[in-house]
């Protein structure tokens, strides 16, 4: 509910739409989520969603993409970390992303969309090939195949621990996860 | 079509049902696939499916579980491999499983089911926690968390290369994949 006497501003409205989209895509998948349901959840009409975000596909890409400032902050952190501690740092950043409630929804929406339909897989492929992998590989100055192997290790871990929720990973502490996967990522970096 | 004068025997019929289930689950996911569609695809009635495989959930578990003889053969191969070459061998076995057309469908059905719905995630969790991980960990005599990290690396790779189909992984040769991931798996084994 909006406090009496105040209308929600554009940033509040667009954030509400994005929040509703993330929650519904995470639980229902891309195909199982309608623009109408997102509009209802956000308390707006569909025209307003199209005004802010365009088509359902555009909205989905906005919902699963990490905010530009978060990606920028992450890359800056990685650039400033000494090379010999970079493996641990990369894992720590990813553990934070997939366990933080907001971004955890984005990770889940990404998996559900990619695994659910051919259309979702194609979007995930575009996102991975053209946005995430090139930036990751350029920031760390590593070979593309090494970057892909690191991402595979992290995504596989998120899949087992967050999506499937299998033990012993799903309840392991952040420190345990960093100690388990950090040396693996470091070894990949040292090979590059 | 059945050759004239012969009726399909039980093993032919059950194999046809399983083949139809794997194809449809792989493309439509668990929730999106009906027993009726599987019956039509296999050319049998639903009662016969229930006779051979029980409920839809039982049939799904049969469809995504690797045949007992394949798992047995895999474990025997791993038991006979010298410890210092086990990393490469584990990756080679997995590359074969996720690139062979039949088992590739099983891997895809597993991902789609696990990522698609809460019910699918629960089944994947049961499969991972009670069947696959304990056997893998016992055969290799490694710690559960190390086994889970290896499985995460392999599943993440299958996700990126088979489900999402992202380069540079999806068209990398088997040898390239073994050279990329083998040392990682070996390092996990050496830590255990």
PDB file of C-alpha atoms in Angstrom, chain B:
ATOM      1  CA  UNK B   1       5.761 -50.862 -36.973  1.00  0.00           C
ATOM      2  CA  UNK B   2       5.905 -54.470 -35.770  1.00  0.00           C
ATOM      3  CA  UNK B   3       7.003 -57.038 -38.371  1.00  0.00           C
ATOM      4  CA  UNK B   4       4.023 -59.116 -39.608  1.00  0.00           C
ATOM      5  CA  UNK B   5       3.341 -62.258 -37.587  1.00  0.00           C
ATOM      6  CA  UNK B   6       5.199 -61.072 -34.477  1.00  0.00           C
ATOM      7  CA  UNK B   7       3.853 -59.384 -31.378  1.00  0.00           C
ATOM      8  CA  UNK B   8       6.267 -57.139 -29.506  1.00  0.00           C
ATOM      9  CA  UNK B   9       7.507 -58.934 -26.355  1.00  0.00           C
ATOM     10  CA  UNK B  10       7.491 -57.371 -22.875  1.00  0.00           C
ATOM     11  CA  UNK B  11      11.096 -56.155 -23.114  1.00  0.00           C
ATOM     12  CA  UNK B  12      10.427 -54.405 -26.448  1.00  0.00           C
ATOM     13  CA  UNK B  13       7.309 -52.749 -25.039  1.00  0.00           C
ATOM     14  CA  UNK B  14       8.944 -51.586 -21.813  1.00  0.00           C
ATOM     15  CA  UNK B  15      11.925 -50.241 -23.771  1.00  0.00           C
ATOM     16  CA  UNK B  16       9.566 -48.354 -26.113  1.00  0.00           C
ATOM     17  CA  UNK B  17       7.786 -46.792 -23.117  1.00  0.00           C
ATOM     18  CA  UNK B  18      11.081 -45.788 -21.521  1.00  0.00           C
ATOM     19  CA  UNK B  19      12.375 -44.329 -24.795  1.00  0.00           C
ATOM     20  CA  UNK B  20       9.194 -42.301 -25.269  1.00  0.00           C
ATOM     21  CA  UNK B  21       9.325 -41.085 -21.645  1.00  0.00           C
ATOM     22  CA  UNK B  22      12.961 -39.976 -21.995  1.00  0.00           C
ATOM     23  CA  UNK B  23      12.310 -38.068 -25.202  1.00  0.00           C
ATOM     24  CA  UNK B  24       9.197 -36.322 -23.899  1.00  0.00           C
ATOM     25  CA  UNK B  25      10.530 -35.530 -20.406  1.00  0.00           C
ATOM     26  CA  UNK B  26      13.728 -34.158 -21.996  1.00  0.00           C
ATOM     27  CA  UNK B  27      11.799 -31.758 -24.222  1.00  0.00           C
ATOM     28  CA  UNK B  28       8.706 -30.955 -22.175  1.00  0.00           C
ATOM     29  CA  UNK B  29       9.960 -31.298 -18.606  1.00  0.00           C
ATOM     30  CA  UNK B  30       8.275 -33.327 -15.861  1.00  0.00           C
ATOM     31  CA  UNK B  31       5.217 -31.168 -15.391  1.00  0.00           C
ATOM     32  CA  UNK B  32       4.718 -30.519 -19.104  1.00  0.00           C
ATOM     33  CA  UNK B  33       4.638 -34.221 -20.012  1.00  0.00           C
ATOM     34  CA  UNK B  34       1.474 -36.298 -19.567  1.00  0.00           C
ATOM     35  CA  UNK B  35       1.165 -40.085 -19.237  1.00  0.00           C
ATOM     36  CA  UNK B  36      -1.252 -39.863 -22.162  1.00  0.00           C
ATOM     37  CA  UNK B  37       1.383 -38.273 -24.417  1.00  0.00           C
ATOM     38  CA  UNK B  38       3.924 -40.935 -23.437  1.00  0.00           C
ATOM     39  CA  UNK B  39       1.391 -43.678 -24.148  1.00  0.00           C
ATOM     40  CA  UNK B  40       0.651 -42.204 -27.586  1.00  0.00           C
ATOM     41  CA  UNK B  41       4.322 -41.802 -28.442  1.00  0.00           C
ATOM     42  CA  UNK B  42       5.071 -45.406 -27.378  1.00  0.00           C
ATOM     43  CA  UNK B  43       1.958 -46.770 -29.115  1.00  0.00           C
ATOM     44  CA  UNK B  44       0.555 -48.398 -25.967  1.00  0.00           C
ATOM     45  CA  UNK B  45      -2.242 -47.620 -23.516  1.00  0.00           C
ATOM     46  CA  UNK B  46      -1.709 -45.960 -20.147  1.00  0.00           C
ATOM     47  CA  UNK B  47      -2.634 -49.116 -18.196  1.00  0.00           C
ATOM     48  CA  UNK B  48       0.371 -50.877 -19.731  1.00  0.00           C
ATOM     49  CA  UNK B  49       2.667 -48.040 -18.630  1.00  0.00           C
ATOM     50  CA  UNK B  50       1.346 -48.378 -15.081  1.00  0.00           C
ATOM     51  CA  UNK B  51       1.831 -52.152 -15.266  1.00  0.00           C
ATOM     52  CA  UNK B  52       5.533 -51.787 -16.185  1.00  0.00           C
ATOM     53  CA  UNK B  53       6.517 -48.608 -14.360  1.00  0.00           C
ATOM     54  CA  UNK B  54       3.824 -47.570 -11.839  1.00  0.00           C
ATOM     55  CA  UNK B  55       3.023 -43.879 -11.385  1.00  0.00           C
ATOM     56  CA  UNK B  56       4.247 -40.941 -13.474  1.00  0.00           C
ATOM     57  CA  UNK B  57       6.795 -40.193 -10.738  1.00  0.00           C
ATOM     58  CA  UNK B  58       8.065 -43.810 -10.761  1.00  0.00           C
ATOM     59  CA  UNK B  59       8.329 -43.679 -14.553  1.00  0.00           C
ATOM     60  CA  UNK B  60      10.251 -40.411 -14.363  1.00  0.00           C
ATOM     61  CA  UNK B  61      12.738 -41.899 -11.892  1.00  0.00           C
ATOM     62  CA  UNK B  62      13.224 -44.883 -14.207  1.00  0.00           C
ATOM     63  CA  UNK B  63      13.689 -42.516 -17.152  1.00  0.00           C
ATOM     64  CA  UNK B  64      16.332 -40.303 -15.535  1.00  0.00           C
ATOM     65  CA  UNK B  65      18.175 -43.039 -13.619  1.00  0.00           C
ATOM     66  CA  UNK B  66      20.978 -44.601 -15.597  1.00  0.00           C
ATOM     67  CA  UNK B  67      20.438 -48.340 -16.046  1.00  0.00           C
ATOM     68  CA  UNK B  68      21.868 -50.402 -13.193  1.00  0.00           C
ATOM     69  CA  UNK B  69      24.278 -52.213 -15.548  1.00  0.00           C
ATOM     70  CA  UNK B  70      25.624 -48.883 -16.879  1.00  0.00           C
ATOM     71  CA  UNK B  71      26.230 -47.577 -13.346  1.00  0.00           C
ATOM     72  CA  UNK B  72      27.842 -50.897 -12.371  1.00  0.00           C
ATOM     73  CA  UNK B  73      30.135 -50.804 -15.419  1.00  0.00           C
ATOM     74  CA  UNK B  74      31.061 -47.193 -14.671  1.00  0.00           C
ATOM     75  CA  UNK B  75      31.923 -47.934 -11.039  1.00  0.00           C
ATOM     76  CA  UNK B  76      33.985 -50.993 -12.068  1.00  0.00           C
ATOM     77  CA  UNK B  77      35.919 -48.820 -14.539  1.00  0.00           C
ATOM     78  CA  UNK B  78      36.605 -46.273 -11.817  1.00  0.00           C
ATOM     79  CA  UNK B  79      37.670 -48.956  -9.303  1.00  0.00           C
ATOM     80  CA  UNK B  80      40.193 -50.378 -11.788  1.00  0.00           C
ATOM     81  CA  UNK B  81      41.704 -47.042 -12.808  1.00  0.00           C
ATOM     82  CA  UNK B  82      45.019 -46.131 -11.120  1.00  0.00           C
ATOM     83  CA  UNK B  83      44.464 -43.294  -8.640  1.00  0.00           C
ATOM     84  CA  UNK B  84      46.716 -40.836 -10.469  1.00  0.00           C
ATOM     85  CA  UNK B  85      44.637 -41.177 -13.692  1.00  0.00           C
ATOM     86  CA  UNK B  86      41.229 -41.219 -12.026  1.00  0.00           C
ATOM     87  CA  UNK B  87      40.512 -37.508 -12.587  1.00  0.00           C
ATOM     88  CA  UNK B  88      40.747 -37.838 -16.363  1.00  0.00           C
ATOM     89  CA  UNK B  89      38.814 -41.110 -16.342  1.00  0.00           C
ATOM     90  CA  UNK B  90      35.892 -39.661 -14.359  1.00  0.00           C
ATOM     91  CA  UNK B  91      35.628 -36.746 -16.806  1.00  0.00           C
ATOM     92  CA  UNK B  92      35.878 -39.098 -19.820  1.00  0.00           C
ATOM     93  CA  UNK B  93      33.040 -41.263 -18.443  1.00  0.00           C
ATOM     94  CA  UNK B  94      30.861 -38.196 -17.838  1.00  0.00           C
ATOM     95  CA  UNK B  95      31.591 -36.671 -21.260  1.00  0.00           C
ATOM     96  CA  UNK B  96      30.461 -39.950 -22.796  1.00  0.00           C
ATOM     97  CA  UNK B  97      27.246 -39.954 -20.734  1.00  0.00           C
ATOM     98  CA  UNK B  98      26.213 -36.391 -21.552  1.00  0.00           C
ATOM     99  CA  UNK B  99      27.114 -36.568 -25.262  1.00  0.00           C
ATOM    100  CA  UNK B 100      25.664 -39.994 -26.060  1.00  0.00           C
ATOM    101  CA  UNK B 101      22.190 -39.308 -27.532  1.00  0.00           C
ATOM    102  CA  UNK B 102      20.251 -41.649 -25.167  1.00  0.00           C
ATOM    103  CA  UNK B 103      21.889 -40.595 -21.923  1.00  0.00           C
ATOM    104  CA  UNK B 104      22.028 -36.969 -23.041  1.00  0.00           C
ATOM    105  CA  UNK B 105      18.214 -37.032 -22.984  1.00  0.00           C
ATOM    106  CA  UNK B 106      18.370 -38.331 -19.398  1.00  0.00           C
ATOM    107  CA  UNK B 107      20.729 -35.549 -18.338  1.00  0.00           C
ATOM    108  CA  UNK B 108      18.445 -32.991 -19.963  1.00  0.00           C
ATOM    109  CA  UNK B 109      15.331 -34.469 -18.357  1.00  0.00           C
ATOM    110  CA  UNK B 110      17.081 -34.343 -14.979  1.00  0.00           C
ATOM    111  CA  UNK B 111      17.963 -30.653 -15.369  1.00  0.00           C
ATOM    112  CA  UNK B 112      14.564 -29.645 -16.712  1.00  0.00           C
ATOM    113  CA  UNK B 113      12.745 -31.504 -13.950  1.00  0.00           C
ATOM    114  CA  UNK B 114      15.019 -30.222 -11.180  1.00  0.00           C
ATOM    115  CA  UNK B 115      14.916 -26.609 -12.337  1.00  0.00           C
ATOM    116  CA  UNK B 116      11.297 -26.578 -13.477  1.00  0.00           C
ATOM    117  CA  UNK B 117       9.209 -27.193 -10.364  1.00  0.00           C
ATOM    118  CA  UNK B 118       9.471 -27.733  -6.610  1.00  0.00           C
ATOM    119  CA  UNK B 119       8.308 -31.330  -7.123  1.00  0.00           C
ATOM    120  CA  UNK B 120      11.069 -31.910  -9.679  1.00  0.00           C
ATOM    121  CA  UNK B 121      13.674 -30.340  -7.404  1.00  0.00           C
ATOM    122  CA  UNK B 122      12.609 -32.678  -4.589  1.00  0.00           C
ATOM    123  CA  UNK B 123      12.987 -35.733  -6.816  1.00  0.00           C
ATOM    124  CA  UNK B 124      16.412 -34.557  -7.984  1.00  0.00           C
ATOM    125  CA  UNK B 125      17.391 -33.989  -4.350  1.00  0.00           C
ATOM    126  CA  UNK B 126      16.325 -37.534  -3.390  1.00  0.00           C
ATOM    127  CA  UNK B 127      18.205 -38.949  -6.366  1.00  0.00           C
ATOM    128  CA  UNK B 128      21.376 -36.973  -5.574  1.00  0.00           C
ATOM    129  CA  UNK B 129      21.382 -37.423  -1.798  1.00  0.00           C
ATOM    130  CA  UNK B 130      20.281 -41.046  -1.512  1.00  0.00           C
ATOM    131  CA  UNK B 131      21.428 -42.710  -4.740  1.00  0.00           C
ATOM    132  CA  UNK B 132      24.105 -40.971  -6.789  1.00  0.00           C
ATOM    133  CA  UNK B 133      26.315 -39.122  -4.308  1.00  0.00           C
ATOM    134  CA  UNK B 134      26.645 -41.913  -1.671  1.00  0.00           C
ATOM    135  CA  UNK B 135      27.588 -44.485  -4.316  1.00  0.00           C
ATOM    136  CA  UNK B 136      30.072 -42.159  -6.016  1.00  0.00           C
ATOM    137  CA  UNK B 137      31.664 -41.195  -2.690  1.00  0.00           C
ATOM    138  CA  UNK B 138      31.850 -44.817  -1.451  1.00  0.00           C
ATOM    139  CA  UNK B 139      33.386 -46.119  -4.700  1.00  0.00           C
ATOM    140  CA  UNK B 140      36.101 -43.469  -4.679  1.00  0.00           C
ATOM    141  CA  UNK B 141      36.565 -43.461  -0.878  1.00  0.00           C
ATOM    142  CA  UNK B 142      36.382 -39.639  -0.706  1.00  0.00           C
ATOM    143  CA  UNK B 143      34.712 -37.130   1.624  1.00  0.00           C
ATOM    144  CA  UNK B 144      31.076 -36.251   0.783  1.00  0.00           C
ATOM    145  CA  UNK B 145      31.863 -32.542   0.280  1.00  0.00           C
ATOM    146  CA  UNK B 146      34.688 -33.399  -2.150  1.00  0.00           C
ATOM    147  CA  UNK B 147      32.346 -35.727  -4.042  1.00  0.00           C
ATOM    148  CA  UNK B 148      29.718 -32.986  -4.198  1.00  0.00           C
ATOM    149  CA  UNK B 149      32.265 -30.457  -5.510  1.00  0.00           C
ATOM    150  CA  UNK B 150      33.276 -32.888  -8.300  1.00  0.00           C
ATOM    151  CA  UNK B 151      29.638 -33.544  -9.207  1.00  0.00           C
ATOM    152  CA  UNK B 152      28.990 -29.771  -9.197  1.00  0.00           C
ATOM    153  CA  UNK B 153      31.879 -29.229 -11.645  1.00  0.00           C
ATOM    154  CA  UNK B 154      30.554 -31.932 -13.990  1.00  0.00           C
ATOM    155  CA  UNK B 155      26.885 -30.894 -13.742  1.00  0.00           C
ATOM    156  CA  UNK B 156      27.772 -27.231 -14.277  1.00  0.00           C
ATOM    157  CA  UNK B 157      29.711 -28.195 -17.366  1.00  0.00           C
ATOM    158  CA  UNK B 158      26.798 -30.287 -18.694  1.00  0.00           C
ATOM    159  CA  UNK B 159      24.464 -27.367 -17.968  1.00  0.00           C
ATOM    160  CA  UNK B 160      26.577 -24.807 -19.847  1.00  0.00           C
ATOM    161  CA  UNK B 161      27.499 -27.064 -22.772  1.00  0.00           C
ATOM    162  CA  UNK B 162      24.398 -29.260 -23.289  1.00  0.00           C
ATOM    163  CA  UNK B 163      21.426 -27.351 -21.841  1.00  0.00           C
ATOM    164  CA  UNK B 164      22.493 -23.761 -22.538  1.00  0.00           C
ATOM    165  CA  UNK B 165      24.799 -24.751 -25.414  1.00  0.00           C
ATOM    166  CA  UNK B 166      27.223 -21.880 -24.764  1.00  0.00           C
ATOM    167  CA  UNK B 167      30.588 -21.614 -26.503  1.00  0.00           C
ATOM    168  CA  UNK B 168      33.470 -22.313 -26.120  1.00  0.00           C
ATOM    169  CA  UNK B 169      32.305 -25.463 -24.319  1.00  0.00           C
ATOM    170  CA  UNK B 170      29.490 -26.825 -26.454  1.00  0.00           C
ATOM    171  CA  UNK B 171      31.638 -27.664 -29.503  1.00  0.00           C
ATOM    172  CA  UNK B 172      34.894 -28.490 -27.637  1.00  0.00           C
ATOM    173  CA  UNK B 173      36.208 -31.988 -28.456  1.00  0.00           C
ATOM    174  CA  UNK B 174      36.028 -34.756 -25.850  1.00  0.00           C
ATOM    175  CA  UNK B 175      39.833 -34.583 -25.508  1.00  0.00           C
ATOM    176  CA  UNK B 176      39.726 -30.828 -24.874  1.00  0.00           C
ATOM    177  CA  UNK B 177      37.105 -31.285 -22.154  1.00  0.00           C
ATOM    178  CA  UNK B 178      39.115 -34.061 -20.478  1.00  0.00           C
ATOM    179  CA  UNK B 179      42.269 -31.902 -20.585  1.00  0.00           C
ATOM    180  CA  UNK B 180      40.348 -28.916 -19.148  1.00  0.00           C
ATOM    181  CA  UNK B 181      38.439 -30.630 -16.308  1.00  0.00           C
ATOM    182  CA  UNK B 182      40.573 -33.740 -15.625  1.00  0.00           C
ATOM    183  CA  UNK B 183      43.229 -31.923 -13.539  1.00  0.00           C
ATOM    184  CA  UNK B 184      40.469 -30.234 -11.495  1.00  0.00           C
ATOM    185  CA  UNK B 185      38.844 -33.546 -10.581  1.00  0.00           C
ATOM    186  CA  UNK B 186      42.276 -35.077  -9.900  1.00  0.00           C
ATOM    187  CA  UNK B 187      43.120 -32.205  -7.529  1.00  0.00           C
ATOM    188  CA  UNK B 188      39.866 -32.835  -5.597  1.00  0.00           C
ATOM    189  CA  UNK B 189      40.751 -36.540  -5.307  1.00  0.00           C
ATOM    190  CA  UNK B 190      44.274 -35.709  -4.101  1.00  0.00           C
ATOM    191  CA  UNK B 191      42.830 -33.417  -1.388  1.00  0.00           C
ATOM    192  CA  UNK B 192      40.581 -36.138   0.022  1.00  0.00           C
TER     193      UNK B 192
END
